[in-house]
Every structure is written in structure tokens, then in C-alpha cells.
mmCIF file of C-alpha atoms in Angstrom:
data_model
loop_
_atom_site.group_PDB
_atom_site.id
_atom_site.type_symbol
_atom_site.label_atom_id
_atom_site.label_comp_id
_atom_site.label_asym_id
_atom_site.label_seq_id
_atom_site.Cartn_x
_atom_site.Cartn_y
_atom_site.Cartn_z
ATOM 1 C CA UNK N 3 16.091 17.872 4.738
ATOM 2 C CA UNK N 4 13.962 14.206 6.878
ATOM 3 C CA UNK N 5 16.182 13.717 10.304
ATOM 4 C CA UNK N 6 18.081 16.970 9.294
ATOM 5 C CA UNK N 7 16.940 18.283 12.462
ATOM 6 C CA UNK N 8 17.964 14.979 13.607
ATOM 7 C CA UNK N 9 21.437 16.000 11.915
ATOM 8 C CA UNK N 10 23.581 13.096 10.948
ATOM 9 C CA UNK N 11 23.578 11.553 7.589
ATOM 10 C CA UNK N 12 23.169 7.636 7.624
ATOM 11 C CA UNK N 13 26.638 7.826 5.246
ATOM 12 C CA UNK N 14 28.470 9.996 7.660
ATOM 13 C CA UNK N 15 27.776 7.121 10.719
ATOM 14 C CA UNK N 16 28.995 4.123 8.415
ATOM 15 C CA UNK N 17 32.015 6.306 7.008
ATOM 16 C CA UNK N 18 33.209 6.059 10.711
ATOM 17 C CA UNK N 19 32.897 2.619 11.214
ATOM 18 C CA UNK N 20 34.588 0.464 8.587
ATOM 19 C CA UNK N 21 35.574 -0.004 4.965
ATOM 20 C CA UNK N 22 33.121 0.912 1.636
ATOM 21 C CA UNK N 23 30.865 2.924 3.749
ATOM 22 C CA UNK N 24 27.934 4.397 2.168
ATOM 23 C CA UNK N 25 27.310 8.404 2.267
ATOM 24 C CA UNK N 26 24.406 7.995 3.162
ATOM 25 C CA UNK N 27 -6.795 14.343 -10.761
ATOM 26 C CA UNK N 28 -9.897 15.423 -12.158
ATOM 27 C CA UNK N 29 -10.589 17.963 -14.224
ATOM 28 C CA UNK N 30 -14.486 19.874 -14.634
ATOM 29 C CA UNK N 31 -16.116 18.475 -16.731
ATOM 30 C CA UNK N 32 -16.454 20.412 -20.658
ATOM 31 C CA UNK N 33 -19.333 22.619 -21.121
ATOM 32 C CA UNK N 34 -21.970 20.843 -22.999
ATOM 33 C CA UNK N 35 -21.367 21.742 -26.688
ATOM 34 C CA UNK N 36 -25.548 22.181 -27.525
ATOM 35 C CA UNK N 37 -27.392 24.785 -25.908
ATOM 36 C CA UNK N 38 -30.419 22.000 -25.147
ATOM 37 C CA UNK N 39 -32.213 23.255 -22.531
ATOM 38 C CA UNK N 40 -32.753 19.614 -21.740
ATOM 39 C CA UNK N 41 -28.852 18.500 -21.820
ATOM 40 C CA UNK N 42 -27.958 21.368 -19.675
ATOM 41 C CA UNK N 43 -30.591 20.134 -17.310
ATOM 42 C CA UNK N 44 -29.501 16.907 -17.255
ATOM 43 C CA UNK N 45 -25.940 17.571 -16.281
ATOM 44 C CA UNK N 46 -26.786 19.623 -13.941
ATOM 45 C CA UNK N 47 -29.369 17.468 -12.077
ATOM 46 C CA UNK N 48 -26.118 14.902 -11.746
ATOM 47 C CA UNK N 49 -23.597 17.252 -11.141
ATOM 48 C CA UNK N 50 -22.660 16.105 -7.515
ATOM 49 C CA UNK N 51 -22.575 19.566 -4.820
ATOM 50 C CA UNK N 52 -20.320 18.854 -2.030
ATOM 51 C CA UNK N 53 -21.207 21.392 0.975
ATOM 52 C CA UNK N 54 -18.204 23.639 1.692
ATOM 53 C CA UNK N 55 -18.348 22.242 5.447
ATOM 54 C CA UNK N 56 -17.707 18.366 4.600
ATOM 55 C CA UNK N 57 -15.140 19.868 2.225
ATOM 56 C CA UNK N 58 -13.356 22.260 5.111
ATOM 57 C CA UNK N 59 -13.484 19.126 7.449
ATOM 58 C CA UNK N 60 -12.225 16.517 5.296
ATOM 59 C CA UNK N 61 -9.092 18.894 4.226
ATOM 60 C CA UNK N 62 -8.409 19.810 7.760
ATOM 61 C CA UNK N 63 -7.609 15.705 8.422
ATOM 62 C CA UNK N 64 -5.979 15.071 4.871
ATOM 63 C CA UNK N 65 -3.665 18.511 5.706
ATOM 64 C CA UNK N 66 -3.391 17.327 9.176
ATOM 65 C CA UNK N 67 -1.815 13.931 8.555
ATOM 66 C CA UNK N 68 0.524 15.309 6.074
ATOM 67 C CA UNK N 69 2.192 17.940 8.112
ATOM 68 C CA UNK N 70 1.588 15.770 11.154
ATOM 69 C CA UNK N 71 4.192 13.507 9.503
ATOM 70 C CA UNK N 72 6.464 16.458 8.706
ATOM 71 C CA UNK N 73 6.492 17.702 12.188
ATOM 72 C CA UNK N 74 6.992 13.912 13.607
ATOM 73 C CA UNK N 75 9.809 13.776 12.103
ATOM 74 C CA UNK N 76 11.147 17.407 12.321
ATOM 75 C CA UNK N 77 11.312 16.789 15.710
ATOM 76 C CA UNK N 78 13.802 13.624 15.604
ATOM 77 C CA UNK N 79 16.786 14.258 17.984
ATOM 78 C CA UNK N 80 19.942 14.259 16.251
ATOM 79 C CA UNK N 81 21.604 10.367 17.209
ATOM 80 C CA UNK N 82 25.198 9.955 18.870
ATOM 81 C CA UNK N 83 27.912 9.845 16.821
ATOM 82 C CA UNK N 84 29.027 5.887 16.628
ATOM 83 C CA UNK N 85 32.318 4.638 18.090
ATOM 84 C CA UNK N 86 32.127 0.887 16.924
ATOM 85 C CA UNK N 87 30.705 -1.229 14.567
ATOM 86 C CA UNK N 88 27.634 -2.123 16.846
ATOM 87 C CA UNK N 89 26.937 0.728 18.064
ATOM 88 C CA UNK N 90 26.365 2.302 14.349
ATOM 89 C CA UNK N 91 24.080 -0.731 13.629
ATOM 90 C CA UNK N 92 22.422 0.096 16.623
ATOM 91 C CA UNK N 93 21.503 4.079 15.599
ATOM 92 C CA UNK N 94 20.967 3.195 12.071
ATOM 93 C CA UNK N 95 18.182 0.664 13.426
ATOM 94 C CA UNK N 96 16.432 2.970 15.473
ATOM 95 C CA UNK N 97 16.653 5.473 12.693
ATOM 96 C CA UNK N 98 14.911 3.402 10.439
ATOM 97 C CA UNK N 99 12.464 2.222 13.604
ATOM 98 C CA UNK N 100 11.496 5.515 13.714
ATOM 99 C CA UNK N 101 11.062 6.774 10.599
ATOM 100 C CA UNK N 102 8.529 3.636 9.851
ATOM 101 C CA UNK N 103 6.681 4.818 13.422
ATOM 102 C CA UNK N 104 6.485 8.002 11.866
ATOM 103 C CA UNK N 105 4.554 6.462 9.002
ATOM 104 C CA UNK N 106 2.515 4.680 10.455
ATOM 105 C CA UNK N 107 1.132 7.475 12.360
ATOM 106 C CA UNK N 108 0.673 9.015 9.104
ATOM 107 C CA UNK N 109 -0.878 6.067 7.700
ATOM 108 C CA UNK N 110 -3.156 5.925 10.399
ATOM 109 C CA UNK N 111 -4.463 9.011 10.059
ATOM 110 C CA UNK N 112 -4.921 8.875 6.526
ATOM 111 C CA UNK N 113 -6.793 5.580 6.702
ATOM 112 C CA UNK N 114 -8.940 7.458 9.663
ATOM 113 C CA UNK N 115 -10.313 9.894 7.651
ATOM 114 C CA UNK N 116 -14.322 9.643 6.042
ATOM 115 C CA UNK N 117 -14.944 9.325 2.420
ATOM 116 C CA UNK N 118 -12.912 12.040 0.210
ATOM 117 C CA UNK N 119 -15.654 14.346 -0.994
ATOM 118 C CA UNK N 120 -15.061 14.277 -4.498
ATOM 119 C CA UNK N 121 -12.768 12.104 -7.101
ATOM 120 C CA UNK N 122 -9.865 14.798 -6.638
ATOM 121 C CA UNK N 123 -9.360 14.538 -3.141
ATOM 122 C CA UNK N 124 -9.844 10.223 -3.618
ATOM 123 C CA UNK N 125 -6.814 10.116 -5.997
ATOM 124 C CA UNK N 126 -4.581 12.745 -3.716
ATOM 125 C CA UNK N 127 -5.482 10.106 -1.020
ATOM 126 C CA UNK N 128 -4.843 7.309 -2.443
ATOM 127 C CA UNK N 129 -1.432 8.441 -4.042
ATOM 128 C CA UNK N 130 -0.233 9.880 -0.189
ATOM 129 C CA UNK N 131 -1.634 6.640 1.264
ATOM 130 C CA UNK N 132 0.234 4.568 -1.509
ATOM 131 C CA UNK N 133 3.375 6.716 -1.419
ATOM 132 C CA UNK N 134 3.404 6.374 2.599
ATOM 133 C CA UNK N 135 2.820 3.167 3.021
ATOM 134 C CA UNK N 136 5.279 2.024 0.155
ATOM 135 C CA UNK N 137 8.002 3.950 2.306
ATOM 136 C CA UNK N 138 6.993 2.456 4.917
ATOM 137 C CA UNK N 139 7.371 -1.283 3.869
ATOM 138 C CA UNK N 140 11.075 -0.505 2.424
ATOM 139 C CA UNK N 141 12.125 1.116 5.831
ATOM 140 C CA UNK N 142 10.741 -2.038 7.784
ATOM 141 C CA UNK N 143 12.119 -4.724 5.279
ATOM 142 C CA UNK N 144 15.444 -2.837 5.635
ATOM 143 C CA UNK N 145 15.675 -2.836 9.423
ATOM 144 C CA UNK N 146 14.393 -6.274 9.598
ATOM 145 C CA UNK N 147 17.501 -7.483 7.744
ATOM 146 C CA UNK N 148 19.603 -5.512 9.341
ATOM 147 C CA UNK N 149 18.949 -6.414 12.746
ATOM 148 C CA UNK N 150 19.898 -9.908 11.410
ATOM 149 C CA UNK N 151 22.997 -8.633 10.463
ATOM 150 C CA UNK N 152 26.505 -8.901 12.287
ATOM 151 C CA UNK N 153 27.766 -5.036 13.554
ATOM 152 C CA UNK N 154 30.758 -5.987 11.098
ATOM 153 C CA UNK N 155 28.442 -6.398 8.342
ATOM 154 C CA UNK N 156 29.177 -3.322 6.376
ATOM 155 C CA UNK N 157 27.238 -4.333 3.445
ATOM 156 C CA UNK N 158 24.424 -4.906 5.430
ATOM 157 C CA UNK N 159 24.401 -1.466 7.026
ATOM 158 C CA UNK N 160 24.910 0.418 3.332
ATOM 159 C CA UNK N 161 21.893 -1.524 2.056
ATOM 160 C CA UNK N 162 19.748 -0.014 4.863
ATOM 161 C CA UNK N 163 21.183 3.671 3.862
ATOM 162 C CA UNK N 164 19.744 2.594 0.149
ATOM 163 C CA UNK N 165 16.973 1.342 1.557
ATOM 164 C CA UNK N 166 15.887 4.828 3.699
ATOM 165 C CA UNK N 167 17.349 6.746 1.034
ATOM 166 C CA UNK N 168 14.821 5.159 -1.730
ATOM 167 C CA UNK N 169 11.840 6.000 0.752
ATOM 168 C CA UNK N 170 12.930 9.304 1.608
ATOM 169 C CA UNK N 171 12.265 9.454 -2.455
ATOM 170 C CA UNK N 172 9.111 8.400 -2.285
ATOM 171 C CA UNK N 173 8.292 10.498 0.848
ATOM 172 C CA UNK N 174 9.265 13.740 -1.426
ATOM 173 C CA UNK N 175 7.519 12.656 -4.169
ATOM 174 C CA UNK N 176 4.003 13.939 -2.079
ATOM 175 C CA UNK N 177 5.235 17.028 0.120
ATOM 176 C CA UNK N 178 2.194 19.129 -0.321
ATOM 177 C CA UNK N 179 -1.293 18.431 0.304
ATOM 178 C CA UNK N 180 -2.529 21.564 -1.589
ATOM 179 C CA UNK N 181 -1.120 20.819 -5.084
ATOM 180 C CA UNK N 182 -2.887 17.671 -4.978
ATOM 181 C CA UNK N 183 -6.188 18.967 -4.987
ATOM 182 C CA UNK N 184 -6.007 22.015 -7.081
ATOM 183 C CA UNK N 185 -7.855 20.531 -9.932
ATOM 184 C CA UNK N 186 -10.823 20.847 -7.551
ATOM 185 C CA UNK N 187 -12.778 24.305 -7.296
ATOM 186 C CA UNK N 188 -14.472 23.259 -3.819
ATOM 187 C CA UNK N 189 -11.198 21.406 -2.236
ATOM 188 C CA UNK N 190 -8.928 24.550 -3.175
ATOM 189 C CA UNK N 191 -11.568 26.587 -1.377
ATOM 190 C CA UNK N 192 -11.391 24.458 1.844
ATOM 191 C CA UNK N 193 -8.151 24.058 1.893
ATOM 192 C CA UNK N 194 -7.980 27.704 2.151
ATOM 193 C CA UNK N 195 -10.223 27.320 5.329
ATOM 194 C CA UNK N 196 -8.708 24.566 7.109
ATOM 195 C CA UNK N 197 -6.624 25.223 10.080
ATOM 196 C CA UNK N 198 -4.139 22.530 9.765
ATOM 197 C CA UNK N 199 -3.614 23.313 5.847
ATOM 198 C CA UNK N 200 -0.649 25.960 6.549
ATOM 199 C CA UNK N 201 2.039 25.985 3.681
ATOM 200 C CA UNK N 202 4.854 26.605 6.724
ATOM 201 C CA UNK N 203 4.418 22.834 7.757
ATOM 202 C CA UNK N 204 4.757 21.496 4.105
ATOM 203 C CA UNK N 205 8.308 20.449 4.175
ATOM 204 C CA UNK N 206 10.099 17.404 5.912
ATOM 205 C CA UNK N 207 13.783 17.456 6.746
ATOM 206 C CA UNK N 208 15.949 14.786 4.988
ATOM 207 C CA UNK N 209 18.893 12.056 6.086
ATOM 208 C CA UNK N 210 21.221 12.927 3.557
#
């Protein structure tokens, strides 16, 4: 579905301009197996409590800069269909200009929030932020050579399709926030109080 609101397919725009185009974790831990009153006393004085507040909070930003992303790019306008060789070099630049502006507002707010409160939410970070920021890179490596490119360069235009294409990938690989953190009792319950955690805003439109 990303730039489906934004309509046009990267493979559609080159198949008008030239030859070869391109259609474009974890877990509680085990109950103790002795019933030692003094094991069970000792797990328990190091069992780290995370107050449901901190919890809400922190899942209200992680939620936040997900579907933030997902509506920044919802919202892309649908480009002009291309008449010449530059001109679809031109729109499949500024497609993949701002699709990496999109995640880097992403990445920005990820990288804004405080500590995760507990090892789940760190790794559900850390994979977004990873994911993201991967994407990212491709997209900007991609437009950077094809700027560099002549309009006529076909070749150069399909290997920018590739290029978006492969981050879209990665980009899908991390739609929702709240599977992430399932494997923890108190970020489920947050996530179940924070405003901007909404399954409606899960899902990003695709470039096919």
C-alpha cells in the first residue's frame, strides 16, 4: 500500500519513458522450581516493577512514531504522470526524497524517546530503529546515484525502483508497534492505555 495514496507505481512512471522499464523479546522469567522461602525472596527482591505510568508514557511515543510514519506518508500526493525522460527522473527523485524525510522524522522520534522500560520494549526499539534507519540509508544511497544519472539513464532509474522497493520490505517487516511488545505483561497493558497506540493507524500504503 506506501505512496498508494500517492497512487503511481515507480514501474508504471519508467514503463512510460523508455526501453526495459522496471514495474516498479523477552519472555517472564520460569517459576522457581524449589519452594525456598529464601529463593522466592530473592527473585522477587530483583524482580524490576515498572510503574504503569512510565509504561503508558513511553508506549504513547514508541506508538506515536510508528503511526506518525504511517500517516506521513499516507498523506503523499499522488506525482504527475511523466512525459519525458527527465521529467520521470525528476518524480522518482522526489519520491525517494520524501520517503527518506519521512524516515527521518520517524527516526527522530524514535531516538527522542527516554529509556524503554523494560528489555521488551528495548529490543522492539531497537529492531524499528534498525529497520527504519536501514530503509532509510538504501532510499538516500539510491537517490544520490540517481541524481548523478543522465534522464536517459534507464538503468539508473530501475535501480532506484529496486532500491525503494527493498526498503519498502524492510519498512513492512515492523508495521505494528503492539506485536512487538506482547511478550511484556506491563507494555501490553499500556499499550492498551496510550492514546496514540490505535490499531486503525497501523498500516502504511505501498509504491507498488
Amino acid at each position: 500500500m506506501l505512496l498508494a495514496a500517492a497512487g503511481t507505481s515507480l514501474g508504471l512512471l519508467l514503463a512510460g519513458c523508455g526501453d526495459n522499464p522496471l514495474s516498479l523479546s523477552v519472555s517472564d522469567s520460569p517459576a522457581p522450581t524449589t519452594t525456598s522461602t529464601t529463593q522466592v525472596q530473592s527473585a522477587t527482591a530483583f524482580t524490576p516493577v515498572v510503574r504503569i505510568d512510565i509504561a503508558v508514557h513511553w508506549m504513547d511515543g514508541f506508538c506515536g512514531a510508528v503511526n506518525g510514519f504511517t500517516a506521513d506518508n499516507n498523506a503523499m500526493t499522488q506525482p504527475p504522470f511523466p512525459k519525458t525522460p527527465k521529467a520521470a527522473k525528476q518524480i522518482i527523485s522526489k519520491v525517494l526524497g520524501d520517503y527518506a524525510a519521512n524516515l527521518t522524522k520517524a527516526i527522530d522520534r524514535l531516538t527522542a524517546l527516554p529509556p524503554a522500560p523494560d528489555q521488551v520494549g528495548k529490543v522492539a526499539y531497537l529492531t524499528f530503529l534498525g529497520k527504519y534507519t536501514s530503509a532509510r540509508d538504501k532510499v538516500v544511497a539510491a537517490k544520490a546515484q540517481l541524481d548523478k544519472a543522465a534522464p536517459t539513464n534507464y538503468a539508473a532509474q530501475n535501480r532506484a525502483a529496486e532500491a525503494m522497493d527493498a526498503a519498502q520490505e524492510e519498512v513492512f517487516s515492523v508495521i505494528d508497534p503492539i506485536r512487538a511488545i506482547l511478550s511484556s505483561p506491563t507494555l501490553k497493558m499500556a499499550s492498551a492505555l496510550a492514546r496514540q497506540c490505535s490499531p486503525a493507524a497501523w498500516y502504511p500504503s505501498r509504491i507498488s
